[in-house]
């Protein structure tokens, strides 16, 4: 993933109320990237 894609994914998630830096870093650690996390079905994210 290039820097532009990574930045866009970061802004997409950061636009959700209640999502801060710690949450975004956790998502990135679990899913490998924020883009992958974005494409993950909601039931999987809720686990």
Short mmCIF file of N, CA and C in Angstrom, two decimals:
data_model
loop_
_atom_site.label_atom_id
_atom_site.label_comp_id
_atom_site.label_asym_id
_atom_site.label_seq_id
_atom_site.Cartn_x
_atom_site.Cartn_y
_atom_site.Cartn_z
N UNK A 1 0.85 -1.17 0.00
CA UNK A 1 0.00 0.00 0.00
C UNK A 1 0.90 1.23 0.00
N UNK A 2 0.61 2.14 -0.89
CA UNK A 2 1.43 3.34 -0.95
C UNK A 2 0.99 4.37 0.10
N UNK A 3 1.79 5.38 0.26
CA UNK A 3 1.53 6.38 1.29
C UNK A 3 0.18 7.07 1.10
N UNK A 4 -0.17 7.36 -0.13
CA UNK A 4 -1.45 8.04 -0.40
C UNK A 4 -2.63 7.16 0.01
N UNK A 5 -2.58 5.89 -0.33
CA UNK A 5 -3.66 4.97 0.03
C UNK A 5 -3.75 4.82 1.55
N UNK A 6 -2.60 4.74 2.18
CA UNK A 6 -2.58 4.60 3.64
C UNK A 6 -3.17 5.84 4.31
N UNK A 7 -2.81 7.00 3.80
CA UNK A 7 -3.33 8.25 4.34
C UNK A 7 -4.84 8.36 4.15
N UNK A 8 -5.33 7.99 2.97
CA UNK A 8 -6.77 8.03 2.71
C UNK A 8 -7.53 7.09 3.63
N UNK A 9 -6.99 5.90 3.85
CA UNK A 9 -7.63 4.95 4.76
C UNK A 9 -7.65 5.52 6.18
N UNK A 10 -6.56 6.15 6.58
CA UNK A 10 -6.48 6.76 7.92
C UNK A 10 -7.57 7.82 8.09
N UNK A 11 -7.71 8.70 7.09
CA UNK A 11 -8.73 9.76 7.17
C UNK A 11 -10.14 9.18 7.16
N UNK A 12 -10.35 8.13 6.40
CA UNK A 12 -11.67 7.49 6.34
C UNK A 12 -12.08 7.01 7.73
N UNK A 13 -11.19 6.28 8.40
CA UNK A 13 -11.48 5.78 9.73
C UNK A 13 -11.56 6.92 10.75
N UNK A 14 -10.67 7.88 10.65
CA UNK A 14 -10.63 8.99 11.62
C UNK A 14 -11.89 9.84 11.56
N UNK A 15 -12.61 9.78 10.45
CA UNK A 15 -13.85 10.54 10.32
C UNK A 15 -15.01 9.95 11.08
N UNK A 16 -14.82 8.76 11.64
CA UNK A 16 -15.88 8.11 12.42
C UNK A 16 -15.78 8.58 13.86
N UNK A 17 -16.88 9.09 14.37
CA UNK A 17 -16.92 9.60 15.74
C UNK A 17 -16.48 8.52 16.73
N UNK A 18 -15.57 8.86 17.61
CA UNK A 18 -15.11 7.94 18.63
C UNK A 18 -13.86 7.15 18.25
N UNK A 19 -13.40 7.29 17.01
CA UNK A 19 -12.20 6.59 16.57
C UNK A 19 -11.02 7.54 16.68
N UNK A 20 -10.11 7.22 17.58
CA UNK A 20 -8.91 8.03 17.75
C UNK A 20 -7.67 7.28 17.30
N UNK A 21 -6.55 7.85 17.59
CA UNK A 21 -5.27 7.29 17.17
C UNK A 21 -5.07 5.88 17.73
N UNK A 22 -5.40 5.67 18.99
CA UNK A 22 -5.20 4.35 19.60
C UNK A 22 -6.04 3.29 18.90
N UNK A 23 -7.28 3.61 18.59
CA UNK A 23 -8.15 2.66 17.90
C UNK A 23 -7.62 2.35 16.51
N UNK A 24 -7.19 3.38 15.80
CA UNK A 24 -6.67 3.18 14.45
C UNK A 24 -5.40 2.33 14.47
N UNK A 25 -4.55 2.54 15.43
CA UNK A 25 -3.33 1.74 15.53
C UNK A 25 -3.66 0.28 15.86
N UNK A 26 -4.68 0.08 16.71
CA UNK A 26 -5.10 -1.28 17.03
C UNK A 26 -5.65 -1.99 15.80
N UNK A 27 -6.49 -1.29 15.03
CA UNK A 27 -7.04 -1.86 13.80
C UNK A 27 -5.91 -2.24 12.84
N UNK A 28 -4.94 -1.36 12.71
CA UNK A 28 -3.82 -1.60 11.82
C UNK A 28 -2.99 -2.80 12.29
N UNK A 29 -2.82 -2.93 13.59
CA UNK A 29 -2.06 -4.05 14.14
C UNK A 29 -2.78 -5.38 13.92
N UNK A 30 -4.09 -5.37 14.10
CA UNK A 30 -4.87 -6.60 13.97
C UNK A 30 -5.04 -7.02 12.51
N UNK A 31 -5.35 -6.07 11.63
CA UNK A 31 -5.68 -6.40 10.25
C UNK A 31 -4.53 -6.20 9.26
N UNK A 32 -3.43 -5.63 9.72
CA UNK A 32 -2.29 -5.43 8.83
C UNK A 32 -2.30 -4.09 8.13
N UNK A 33 -3.48 -3.55 7.89
CA UNK A 33 -3.61 -2.22 7.30
C UNK A 33 -5.01 -1.71 7.57
N UNK A 34 -5.16 -0.40 7.53
CA UNK A 34 -6.49 0.18 7.73
C UNK A 34 -7.38 -0.09 6.53
N UNK A 35 -6.80 -0.21 5.35
CA UNK A 35 -7.58 -0.52 4.15
C UNK A 35 -8.18 -1.92 4.26
N UNK A 36 -7.40 -2.88 4.74
CA UNK A 36 -7.91 -4.23 4.94
C UNK A 36 -9.01 -4.22 5.99
N UNK A 37 -8.81 -3.48 7.06
CA UNK A 37 -9.83 -3.39 8.10
C UNK A 37 -11.11 -2.79 7.54
N UNK A 38 -10.99 -1.80 6.66
CA UNK A 38 -12.16 -1.14 6.07
C UNK A 38 -12.99 -2.13 5.24
N UNK A 39 -12.32 -3.06 4.60
CA UNK A 39 -12.99 -4.04 3.74
C UNK A 39 -13.50 -5.26 4.52
N UNK A 40 -13.20 -5.31 5.79
CA UNK A 40 -13.61 -6.43 6.63
C UNK A 40 -15.09 -6.29 6.99
N UNK A 41 -15.85 -7.38 6.89
CA UNK A 41 -17.28 -7.32 7.24
C UNK A 41 -17.48 -6.88 8.70
N UNK A 42 -18.53 -6.12 8.92
CA UNK A 42 -18.83 -5.58 10.24
C UNK A 42 -18.88 -6.64 11.34
N UNK A 43 -19.51 -7.80 11.13
CA UNK A 43 -19.53 -8.81 12.20
C UNK A 43 -18.12 -9.23 12.65
N UNK A 44 -17.18 -9.26 11.74
CA UNK A 44 -15.80 -9.61 12.11
C UNK A 44 -15.19 -8.49 12.93
N UNK A 45 -15.45 -7.25 12.55
CA UNK A 45 -14.92 -6.11 13.30
C UNK A 45 -15.50 -6.05 14.71
N UNK A 46 -16.72 -6.50 14.88
CA UNK A 46 -17.39 -6.42 16.18
C UNK A 46 -16.91 -7.47 17.16
N UNK A 47 -16.14 -8.44 16.70
CA UNK A 47 -15.69 -9.52 17.60
C UNK A 47 -14.69 -9.04 18.59
#
